[in-house]
Tab-separated table of C-alpha atoms in Angstrom:
chain	number	residue	atom	x	y	z
A	1	MET	CA	26.799	-3.191	4.146
A	2	PRO	CA	24.935	-6.373	5.178
A	3	ALA	CA	26.102	-8.006	8.417
A	4	SER	CA	28.028	-11.242	8.092
A	5	LYS	CA	26.743	-12.775	11.293
A	6	ALA	CA	23.171	-13.439	12.416
A	7	SER	CA	21.673	-10.957	14.867
A	8	ILE	CA	18.177	-12.525	15.033
A	9	LEU	CA	17.244	-16.102	14.313
A	10	PHE	CA	13.655	-17.251	13.789
A	11	GLU	CA	13.462	-21.047	14.180
A	12	ASN	CA	10.810	-23.728	14.429
A	13	ALA	CA	8.674	-21.592	12.047
A	14	THR	CA	6.245	-22.174	9.192
A	15	VAL	CA	8.218	-20.133	6.603
A	16	LEU	CA	6.436	-18.701	3.572
A	17	PRO	CA	9.112	-17.356	1.190
A	18	CYS	CA	6.538	-15.700	-1.122
A	19	THR	CA	8.799	-16.016	-4.136
A	20	GLY	CA	5.983	-16.659	-6.609
A	21	THR	CA	5.171	-20.269	-5.763
A	22	ASP	CA	3.160	-22.093	-3.144
A	23	ALA	CA	6.305	-23.165	-1.244
A	24	VAL	CA	6.012	-23.801	2.467
A	25	VAL	CA	9.119	-24.503	4.577
A	26	SER	CA	8.020	-26.188	7.756
A	27	PRO	CA	9.709	-26.403	10.073
A	28	GLY	CA	12.090	-23.782	8.848
A	29	PHE	CA	14.271	-20.927	9.922
A	30	VAL	CA	15.178	-17.358	8.883
A	31	ALA	CA	18.440	-15.727	9.949
A	32	VAL	CA	18.698	-11.924	9.985
A	33	GLY	CA	21.999	-10.078	9.959
A	34	GLY	CA	21.636	-6.360	10.595
A	35	GLU	CA	19.269	-4.998	7.955
A	36	THR	CA	19.193	-8.033	5.708
A	37	ILE	CA	18.266	-11.688	5.521
A	38	LEU	CA	21.292	-14.019	5.774
A	39	ALA	CA	19.709	-17.369	5.355
A	40	VAL	CA	16.418	-19.176	4.886
A	41	GLY	CA	16.261	-22.925	5.276
A	42	ALA	CA	14.412	-26.085	6.214
A	43	GLY	CA	14.729	-27.967	9.484
A	44	ASP	CA	16.959	-26.650	12.254
A	45	PRO	CA	19.545	-23.931	11.782
A	46	SER	CA	23.166	-24.837	12.052
A	47	GLN	CA	24.933	-24.708	15.348
A	48	GLU	CA	27.105	-21.909	13.931
A	49	LEU	CA	24.046	-19.771	13.233
A	50	ARG	CA	22.585	-20.480	16.676
A	51	ALA	CA	25.886	-19.703	18.384
A	52	GLU	CA	26.339	-16.311	16.757
A	53	ALA	CA	22.712	-15.064	16.953
A	54	ALA	CA	22.095	-12.369	19.545
A	55	GLU	CA	18.445	-13.391	19.810
A	56	ILE	CA	16.855	-16.744	19.000
A	57	ILE	CA	13.083	-16.823	18.623
A	58	ASP	CA	11.340	-20.202	18.888
A	59	CYS	CA	8.273	-19.521	16.727
A	60	GLY	CA	6.422	-22.620	17.870
A	61	GLY	CA	5.108	-23.242	14.362
A	62	ASP	CA	3.948	-19.667	13.804
A	63	ILE	CA	4.020	-18.299	10.256
A	64	VAL	CA	7.042	-16.196	9.352
A	65	MET	CA	6.727	-14.306	6.082
A	66	PRO	CA	7.690	-11.099	4.330
A	67	GLY	CA	5.995	-7.946	5.538
A	68	MET	CA	3.058	-7.031	3.295
A	69	VAL	CA	3.153	-4.196	0.768
A	70	ASN	CA	0.148	-1.864	0.416
A	71	THR	CA	0.481	-0.402	-3.124
A	72	HIS	CA	-2.070	2.395	-2.937
A	73	GLY	CA	-3.529	4.646	-0.310
A	74	HIS	CA	-3.977	8.133	1.125
A	75	LEU	CA	-2.745	7.716	4.693
A	76	PRO	CA	-3.871	11.057	6.230
A	77	MET	CA	-7.426	10.251	5.211
A	78	SER	CA	-7.575	7.836	8.151
A	79	LEU	CA	-9.210	10.865	9.881
A	80	PHE	CA	-12.160	10.613	7.434
A	81	ARG	CA	-12.818	6.913	8.172
A	82	GLY	CA	-16.532	6.202	8.466
A	83	LEU	CA	-17.644	9.739	7.601
A	84	GLY	CA	-20.623	9.760	5.232
A	85	ASP	CA	-20.436	6.018	4.506
A	86	ASP	CA	-23.166	4.586	2.294
A	87	GLU	CA	-24.307	8.037	1.132
A	88	PRO	CA	-24.400	9.221	-2.465
A	89	ASP	CA	-21.923	11.764	-3.809
A	90	ARG	CA	-19.842	11.340	-0.722
A	91	LEU	CA	-16.658	12.903	-2.166
A	92	ARG	CA	-18.317	16.153	-3.188
A	93	ARG	CA	-20.682	16.353	-0.222
A	94	TYR	CA	-18.218	15.586	2.583
A	95	ILE	CA	-14.641	14.916	1.599
A	96	PHE	CA	-13.754	17.685	-0.908
A	97	PRO	CA	-15.260	20.481	1.243
A	98	LEU	CA	-13.515	19.215	4.374
A	99	GLU	CA	-10.211	18.919	2.528
A	100	ALA	CA	-10.513	22.468	1.322
A	101	LYS	CA	-11.206	23.749	4.832
A	102	LEU	CA	-9.105	21.576	7.104
A	103	VAL	CA	-6.243	19.743	5.368
A	104	SER	CA	-3.060	21.233	6.818
A	105	PRO	CA	0.447	20.055	7.782
A	106	GLU	CA	-0.882	19.167	11.276
A	107	MET	CA	-3.766	17.205	9.817
A	108	VAL	CA	-1.601	15.121	7.538
A	109	ARG	CA	0.941	14.405	10.266
A	110	VAL	CA	-1.738	13.237	12.729
A	111	GLY	CA	-3.570	11.201	10.122
A	112	THR	CA	-0.344	9.641	8.907
A	113	ARG	CA	0.667	8.566	12.384
A	114	LEU	CA	-2.769	7.022	12.909
A	115	ALA	CA	-2.474	5.147	9.655
A	116	ALA	CA	1.121	4.056	10.459
A	117	ALA	CA	-0.059	2.483	13.680
A	118	GLU	CA	-2.703	0.528	11.824
A	119	LEU	CA	-0.257	-0.576	9.120
A	120	ILE	CA	2.314	-1.844	11.558
A	121	ALA	CA	-0.289	-3.619	13.684
A	122	GLY	CA	-1.696	-5.275	10.542
A	123	GLY	CA	1.538	-6.623	9.155
A	124	VAL	CA	2.123	-4.013	6.424
A	125	THR	CA	5.787	-2.983	6.345
A	126	CYS	CA	5.716	-0.897	3.145
A	127	ALA	CA	2.973	1.429	1.875
A	128	ALA	CA	2.447	3.732	-1.046
A	129	ASP	CA	0.817	7.050	-0.350
A	130	MET	CA	-0.305	9.966	-2.493
A	131	TYR	CA	-1.777	13.041	-0.888
A	132	TYR	CA	-1.118	16.710	-0.047
A	133	PHE	CA	1.683	18.197	2.070
A	134	GLU	CA	3.687	15.060	1.252
A	135	PRO	CA	6.939	16.359	2.681
A	136	ASP	CA	5.141	16.586	6.028
A	137	ILE	CA	3.955	12.997	5.564
A	138	ALA	CA	7.534	11.933	5.006
A	139	ASP	CA	8.579	13.714	8.195
A	140	ALA	CA	5.785	11.972	10.165
A	141	LEU	CA	6.608	8.555	8.765
A	142	ALA	CA	10.353	8.663	9.267
A	143	PRO	CA	10.312	7.951	13.077
A	144	THR	CA	7.870	5.066	12.676
A	145	GLY	CA	10.357	2.899	10.800
A	146	LEU	CA	7.911	2.028	8.055
A	147	ARG	CA	9.038	1.780	4.447
A	148	ALA	CA	7.007	3.988	2.092
A	149	VAL	CA	6.692	5.261	-1.480
A	150	LEU	CA	5.367	8.796	-1.275
A	151	GLY	CA	3.748	10.937	-4.022
A	152	GLU	CA	2.865	14.632	-3.933
A	153	THR	CA	-0.536	14.995	-5.609
A	154	ILE	CA	-0.720	17.233	-8.684
A	155	VAL	CA	-4.074	18.744	-9.751
A	156	ASP	CA	-5.018	21.562	-12.089
A	157	PHE	CA	-6.976	23.576	-9.468
A	158	LYS	CA	-6.329	25.055	-6.052
A	159	ALA	CA	-5.276	22.285	-3.692
A	160	PRO	CA	-5.070	22.326	0.101
A	161	ASP	CA	-1.285	22.811	-0.144
A	162	GLY	CA	-1.074	25.238	-3.094
A	163	GLN	CA	-2.760	27.412	-5.703
A	164	GLY	CA	-2.301	25.049	-8.614
A	165	PRO	CA	-0.008	22.540	-10.334
A	166	ASP	CA	3.136	24.700	-10.062
A	167	ALA	CA	2.913	24.479	-6.277
A	168	GLY	CA	2.582	20.717	-6.593
A	169	PHE	CA	5.728	20.446	-8.642
A	170	LYS	CA	7.617	22.576	-6.118
A	171	LEU	CA	6.390	20.358	-3.281
A	172	THR	CA	7.542	17.321	-5.200
A	173	GLU	CA	10.991	18.828	-5.320
A	174	ASP	CA	10.744	19.392	-1.548
A	175	LEU	CA	9.649	15.781	-1.115
A	176	ILE	CA	12.687	14.538	-3.043
A	177	ALA	CA	14.939	16.645	-0.786
A	178	ALA	CA	13.087	15.370	2.343
A	179	THR	CA	13.696	11.691	1.416
A	180	VAL	CA	17.328	11.957	0.300
A	181	GLY	CA	19.452	9.865	2.638
A	182	ASN	CA	16.528	7.833	4.041
A	183	PRO	CA	16.626	4.361	2.469
A	184	LEU	CA	13.115	3.635	3.683
A	185	LEU	CA	11.373	6.533	1.953
A	186	THR	CA	11.060	6.903	-1.835
A	187	ALA	CA	9.731	10.025	-3.544
A	188	THR	CA	7.400	9.991	-6.573
A	189	ILE	CA	5.216	12.497	-8.397
A	190	ALA	CA	1.487	11.843	-8.355
A	191	PRO	CA	-0.806	13.345	-11.004
A	192	HIS	CA	-4.182	12.723	-9.356
A	193	ALA	CA	-6.123	11.414	-12.409
A	194	PRO	CA	-6.727	12.313	-16.037
A	195	TYR	CA	-9.816	14.376	-15.262
A	196	THR	CA	-8.140	16.430	-12.557
A	197	THR	CA	-5.013	17.200	-14.564
A	198	GLY	CA	-5.369	17.107	-18.343
A	199	GLU	CA	-2.864	16.372	-21.080
A	200	ASN	CA	-0.467	19.260	-20.539
A	201	ILE	CA	0.034	18.603	-16.845
A	202	LEU	CA	0.366	14.852	-17.509
A	203	ARG	CA	3.114	15.557	-19.997
A	204	ARG	CA	4.861	17.801	-17.456
A	205	CYS	CA	4.653	15.009	-14.859
A	206	ALA	CA	6.177	12.510	-17.301
A	207	ALA	CA	9.063	14.840	-18.088
A	208	PHE	CA	9.570	15.666	-14.407
A	209	ALA	CA	9.691	11.964	-13.433
A	210	GLU	CA	12.280	11.239	-16.145
A	211	ASN	CA	14.388	14.270	-15.359
A	212	HIS	CA	14.476	13.450	-11.638
A	213	ASP	CA	14.562	9.640	-12.123
A	214	ILE	CA	11.561	9.005	-9.897
A	215	GLY	CA	8.361	7.041	-10.138
A	216	VAL	CA	4.823	8.133	-10.798
A	217	GLN	CA	1.605	7.339	-8.888
A	218	SER	CA	-1.834	7.997	-10.353
A	219	HIS	CA	-5.449	6.965	-10.367
A	220	LEU	CA	-6.239	5.430	-13.752
A	221	SER	CA	-9.495	4.062	-15.251
A	222	GLU	CA	-11.281	4.189	-11.946
A	223	MET	CA	-14.825	5.015	-13.053
A	224	PRO	CA	-17.069	5.309	-16.146
A	225	TYR	CA	-17.154	9.133	-15.797
A	226	GLU	CA	-13.385	9.273	-16.232
A	227	THR	CA	-13.495	7.068	-19.308
A	228	THR	CA	-16.255	9.152	-20.863
A	229	TRP	CA	-14.495	12.441	-20.060
A	230	VAL	CA	-11.248	11.336	-21.629
A	231	SER	CA	-12.952	9.886	-24.682
A	232	GLU	CA	-14.918	13.070	-25.360
A	233	LYS	CA	-11.987	15.414	-24.746
A	234	TYR	CA	-9.108	13.415	-26.197
A	235	GLY	CA	-10.653	10.672	-28.349
A	236	THR	CA	-8.930	7.809	-26.503
A	237	THR	CA	-9.079	5.853	-23.223
A	238	PRO	CA	-7.369	6.985	-20.025
A	239	THR	CA	-4.694	4.393	-20.681
A	240	GLY	CA	-4.302	5.688	-24.206
A	241	LEU	CA	-3.987	9.266	-22.890
A	242	TYR	CA	-1.274	8.269	-20.397
A	243	ASP	CA	0.567	6.498	-23.213
A	244	ARG	CA	0.298	9.634	-25.419
A	245	CYS	CA	1.733	11.735	-22.540
A	246	GLY	CA	4.724	9.421	-21.951
A	247	LEU	CA	3.536	8.071	-18.626
A	248	LEU	CA	2.863	4.448	-19.596
A	249	ASN	CA	6.088	2.768	-18.547
A	250	GLU	CA	7.790	1.009	-15.654
A	251	ARG	CA	7.845	4.226	-13.607
A	252	LEU	CA	4.022	4.242	-13.338
A	253	ILE	CA	2.004	2.795	-10.446
A	254	ALA	CA	-1.586	2.933	-11.695
A	255	ALA	CA	-4.340	2.574	-9.073
A	256	HIS	CA	-7.616	0.754	-9.822
A	257	CYS	CA	-7.674	0.029	-13.638
A	258	LEU	CA	-11.310	-0.982	-13.384
A	259	THR	CA	-12.673	0.250	-16.760
A	260	VAL	CA	-9.748	-0.800	-18.942
A	261	SER	CA	-10.404	-2.291	-22.363
A	262	GLU	CA	-8.734	-5.382	-23.766
A	263	SER	CA	-6.299	-3.224	-25.735
A	264	ASP	CA	-5.631	-1.167	-22.588
A	265	ILE	CA	-4.769	-4.364	-20.675
A	266	ALA	CA	-2.424	-5.494	-23.384
A	267	LEU	CA	-0.705	-2.111	-23.389
A	268	LEU	CA	-0.385	-1.974	-19.592
A	269	GLY	CA	1.220	-5.379	-19.741
A	270	GLU	CA	3.469	-4.578	-22.626
A	271	ARG	CA	4.790	-1.524	-20.819
A	272	SER	CA	5.239	-3.419	-17.544
A	273	VAL	CA	3.134	-0.868	-15.610
A	274	GLY	CA	2.659	-1.347	-11.891
A	275	VAL	CA	-1.053	-1.761	-11.031
A	276	ALA	CA	-2.550	-1.415	-7.561
A	277	ILE	CA	-5.802	-3.402	-7.249
A	278	ASN	CA	-8.082	-2.017	-4.522
A	279	SER	CA	-10.781	-4.683	-4.304
A	280	GLY	CA	-12.261	-3.712	-0.935
A	281	ALA	CA	-12.656	-0.021	-1.619
A	282	ASN	CA	-13.989	-0.647	-5.140
A	283	ALA	CA	-16.538	-3.130	-3.850
A	284	LYS	CA	-17.679	-0.814	-1.099
A	285	ALA	CA	-18.223	1.991	-3.659
A	286	GLY	CA	-20.023	-0.359	-6.048
A	287	LYS	CA	-17.520	0.374	-8.781
A	288	GLY	CA	-16.905	-3.152	-9.996
A	289	ILE	CA	-14.192	-5.823	-10.104
A	290	ALA	CA	-10.787	-5.074	-11.665
A	291	PRO	CA	-9.508	-7.585	-14.286
A	292	ALA	CA	-6.545	-8.531	-12.092
A	293	LEU	CA	-5.966	-11.948	-13.658
A	294	ASP	CA	-6.023	-10.503	-17.150
A	295	LEU	CA	-3.552	-7.781	-16.138
A	296	ILE	CA	-1.201	-10.387	-14.582
A	297	THR	CA	-1.415	-12.612	-17.702
A	298	ALA	CA	-0.674	-9.530	-19.900
A	299	GLY	CA	2.514	-8.805	-17.909
A	300	ALA	CA	1.559	-5.909	-15.656
A	301	ARG	CA	3.184	-5.849	-12.223
A	302	VAL	CA	0.130	-6.287	-9.973
A	303	GLY	CA	-0.079	-5.685	-6.220
A	304	LEU	CA	-2.783	-5.069	-3.643
A	305	GLY	CA	-3.907	-1.716	-2.316
A	306	SER	CA	-6.420	-0.564	0.218
A	307	ASP	CA	-7.100	2.909	-1.204
A	308	GLY	CA	-7.626	5.585	1.444
A	309	PRO	CA	-9.123	4.705	4.800
A	310	MET	CA	-12.116	6.839	3.919
A	311	SER	CA	-12.760	4.611	0.890
A	312	GLY	CA	-12.238	1.116	2.235
A	313	ASN	CA	-12.161	1.955	5.969
A	314	THR	CA	-9.375	-0.487	6.704
A	315	ILE	CA	-5.847	-0.379	5.368
A	316	ASP	CA	-4.757	-3.870	6.347
A	317	LEU	CA	-4.123	-6.344	3.539
A	318	PHE	CA	-5.799	-9.393	5.075
A	319	ALA	CA	-9.127	-7.927	3.941
A	320	GLN	CA	-7.676	-7.276	0.461
A	321	MET	CA	-6.302	-10.786	0.041
A	322	ASP	CA	-9.686	-12.236	0.950
A	323	MET	CA	-11.531	-9.852	-1.417
A	324	ILE	CA	-9.281	-10.279	-4.439
A	325	ALA	CA	-9.330	-14.044	-4.229
A	326	LYS	CA	-13.118	-14.215	-3.951
A	327	MET	CA	-13.859	-11.492	-6.474
A	328	GLN	CA	-11.598	-12.912	-9.140
A	329	LYS	CA	-13.273	-16.288	-8.702
A	330	MET	CA	-16.671	-14.590	-9.066
A	331	ARG	CA	-15.520	-12.650	-12.156
A	332	ALA	CA	-14.221	-15.826	-13.797
A	333	ASN	CA	-17.047	-18.018	-12.412
A	334	ASP	CA	-14.250	-20.460	-11.553
A	335	ARG	CA	-13.239	-21.448	-8.022
A	336	THR	CA	-9.756	-22.574	-9.170
A	337	VAL	CA	-8.461	-19.169	-10.209
A	338	MET	CA	-6.554	-16.883	-7.791
A	339	PRO	CA	-5.540	-19.631	-5.330
A	340	ALA	CA	-4.668	-18.492	-1.833
A	341	TRP	CA	-0.919	-18.655	-2.369
A	342	GLN	CA	-1.256	-16.277	-5.347
A	343	ALA	CA	-3.245	-13.782	-3.244
A	344	VAL	CA	-0.504	-13.859	-0.568
A	345	THR	CA	2.103	-13.384	-3.316
A	346	LEU	CA	0.256	-10.267	-4.564
A	347	ALA	CA	0.307	-8.862	-0.989
A	348	THR	CA	4.072	-9.400	-0.705
A	349	SER	CA	6.400	-9.868	-3.608
A	350	GLY	CA	3.782	-8.758	-6.165
A	351	GLY	CA	3.286	-5.501	-4.304
A	352	ALA	CA	7.054	-4.988	-4.072
A	353	ASP	CA	7.394	-5.544	-7.811
A	354	ALA	CA	4.527	-3.115	-8.505
A	355	LEU	CA	6.313	-0.392	-6.559
A	356	GLY	CA	9.671	-1.066	-8.206
A	357	LEU	CA	11.140	-2.479	-5.013
A	358	GLY	CA	11.052	-6.145	-5.942
A	359	ASP	CA	14.839	-6.457	-5.897
A	360	ARG	CA	14.989	-5.741	-2.195
A	361	ILE	CA	11.718	-6.482	-0.349
A	362	GLY	CA	8.649	-8.728	-0.532
A	363	ARG	CA	10.492	-12.072	-0.390
A	364	LEU	CA	12.298	-14.127	2.186
A	365	ALA	CA	15.591	-14.780	0.503
A	366	PRO	CA	19.281	-14.117	1.297
A	367	GLY	CA	20.292	-10.556	0.553
A	368	TYR	CA	16.778	-9.123	0.824
A	369	GLN	CA	15.903	-6.528	3.395
A	370	ALA	CA	14.711	-7.989	6.675
A	371	ASP	CA	11.111	-6.748	6.384
A	372	ILE	CA	9.523	-9.661	8.249
A	373	ILE	CA	6.302	-10.380	10.109
A	374	ARG	CA	5.334	-13.271	12.438
A	375	ILE	CA	1.719	-14.449	12.477
A	376	ASP	CA	0.427	-15.947	15.733
A	377	THR	CA	-1.347	-19.159	14.825
A	378	ARG	CA	-2.741	-20.153	18.235
A	379	ALA	CA	-6.291	-18.950	17.491
A	380	PRO	CA	-8.859	-21.664	16.732
A	381	ARG	CA	-9.398	-20.267	13.240
A	382	PHE	CA	-5.908	-21.493	12.272
A	383	HIS	CA	-6.645	-25.099	13.112
A	384	PRO	CA	-6.361	-27.544	11.553
A	385	ARG	CA	-3.905	-25.797	9.259
A	386	HIS	CA	-4.062	-27.887	6.075
A	387	ASP	CA	-2.800	-24.925	4.037
A	388	PRO	CA	-1.169	-21.898	5.705
A	389	TYR	CA	-1.838	-19.758	2.642
A	390	ALA	CA	-5.538	-20.483	2.824
A	391	ALA	CA	-5.451	-19.723	6.580
A	392	LEU	CA	-3.917	-16.306	5.841
A	393	VAL	CA	-6.334	-15.392	3.076
A	394	TYR	CA	-9.626	-16.677	4.387
A	395	ALA	CA	-9.254	-16.875	8.180
A	396	ALA	CA	-6.511	-14.591	9.509
A	397	ARG	CA	-7.075	-11.075	10.843
A	398	PRO	CA	-4.714	-8.126	11.417
A	399	GLY	CA	-4.718	-8.847	15.132
A	400	ASP	CA	-2.972	-12.161	14.433
A	401	VAL	CA	0.258	-10.326	13.532
A	402	ARG	CA	2.455	-10.783	16.553
A	403	ASP	CA	5.793	-9.199	15.501
A	404	SER	CA	6.935	-6.887	12.747
A	405	MET	CA	10.281	-5.600	11.643
A	406	VAL	CA	11.629	-3.393	8.846
A	407	ALA	CA	15.247	-3.588	7.754
A	408	GLY	CA	15.942	-5.670	10.870
A	409	ARG	CA	14.442	-3.062	13.239
A	410	TRP	CA	11.550	-4.143	15.427
A	411	LEU	CA	8.419	-2.023	14.956
A	412	MET	CA	6.188	-4.310	17.012
A	413	ARG	CA	6.835	-7.147	19.497
A	414	ASP	CA	4.084	-9.226	21.026
A	415	ARG	CA	1.481	-6.670	19.706
A	416	ASP	CA	3.322	-3.767	21.410
A	417	LEU	CA	4.005	-0.894	19.059
A	418	LEU	CA	7.548	0.258	19.612
A	419	THR	CA	7.864	3.355	17.429
A	420	LEU	CA	4.541	5.049	18.132
A	421	ASP	CA	2.653	6.169	21.228
A	422	LEU	CA	-0.743	4.684	20.368
A	423	ALA	CA	-2.634	6.576	23.061
A	424	GLY	CA	-1.241	9.872	21.977
A	425	VAL	CA	-1.893	9.046	18.320
A	426	THR	CA	-5.563	8.222	18.906
A	427	ASP	CA	-6.112	11.279	21.177
A	428	ASP	CA	-4.742	13.555	18.455
A	429	ALA	CA	-6.899	11.825	15.839
A	430	THR	CA	-10.063	12.296	17.986
A	431	ARG	CA	-9.263	16.036	18.493
A	432	LEU	CA	-8.946	16.681	14.755
A	433	ALA	CA	-11.958	14.488	13.948
A	434	ASN	CA	-14.083	16.722	16.156
A	435	LEU	CA	-12.895	19.774	14.249
A	436	MET	CA	-14.081	18.096	11.092
A	437	ARG	CA	-17.419	17.224	12.568
A	438	ALA	CA	-17.964	20.748	13.824
A	439	ALA	CA	-17.262	22.031	10.282
A	440	ILE	CA	-20.255	20.065	8.991
A	441	ASP	CA	-22.516	20.534	12.042
A	442	LEU	CA	-22.063	17.061	13.525
A	443	PRO	CA	-21.805	16.457	17.308
A	444	ALA	CA	-18.401	15.694	18.865
A	445	ILE	CA	-17.306	12.116	19.466
């Protein structure tokens, strides 16, 4: 039950509600009661609110906004960051062999904690993840206080955590059991991609999701190879195949959607599919620019994702906001499209909508969960602040996030991580990274 009295009061703030407009409330206040937001308003809070609040924070004009939502990633792959960058066939040369040799429950726990530290420090309060040993990832995330949507990866070959798809389905059942009773963790099933599953497994995933009333995460239309493979084998597009298999609906969170046709876009919108746009990772891989504006216009629920840390190297969303705004302008050859406020919306309420959580997070509004971040605006790059949305998209950096909370619980205060031992996390990450390097004859770091 939400608290009836304020426990924390942010006042004298530049409040960005992120409700789908360019609204700025300045000066403004946000009152938190327990896990939820009690009030958002302009000017000074009432004396009643001030009298009952256990803590009053004078924000000094700092930006207060919803925590950001990263709609696609592979958190344990933080341990692969920077390995084999700028080299051809990186996945098959480095990543797949290392995954086969070294991915284990310990590896995913260590990599997840490292990613969690980066997410919290960068203002992300909710993240979607799909990887292996996902019940262990849930266990590693729970103490951090982050909100997450977790998907056990299903493939049609031997995976690091099982001999084939049957093992993946069993682990998804374990993941569901591991997240029951934790309101911050949501279980999904995650068929990896069309070319790593095939029609029969995709149909099984659709039926499993419906039977267990859970969501689905998957890579979709990420590269020309995938489109060609599906066309030759099934005579349709990847989107058409997912539709044929019963996956194209509101349960689906589709990552990338780079090579979609006009009819695919219309269908994704018609079915209100969640789409995770990963501009930074796609640009780094030279894969192209996703038709984000077309997908939004068609009715798809679009949010921002970072992809895995081995793909885009960073999992903060400041980089993604900057990239999507600029790349959509380039794609349209029009500086007026994707204004800064819209990019911030995609990083907050848009991402929440894409993950099916838009009724509880991503916005500063009464009744919503108190997933809130405060942005320190003292740095020169924030001045003069003609437009706080533009400052966030084109100037701000992850290190500007000063405070972060999820469901009213502080995860970071004054840049101090409260739910993770950062030194221990990075020591563990370095130890496992050296095991990886030894496996491919690289010197220790």
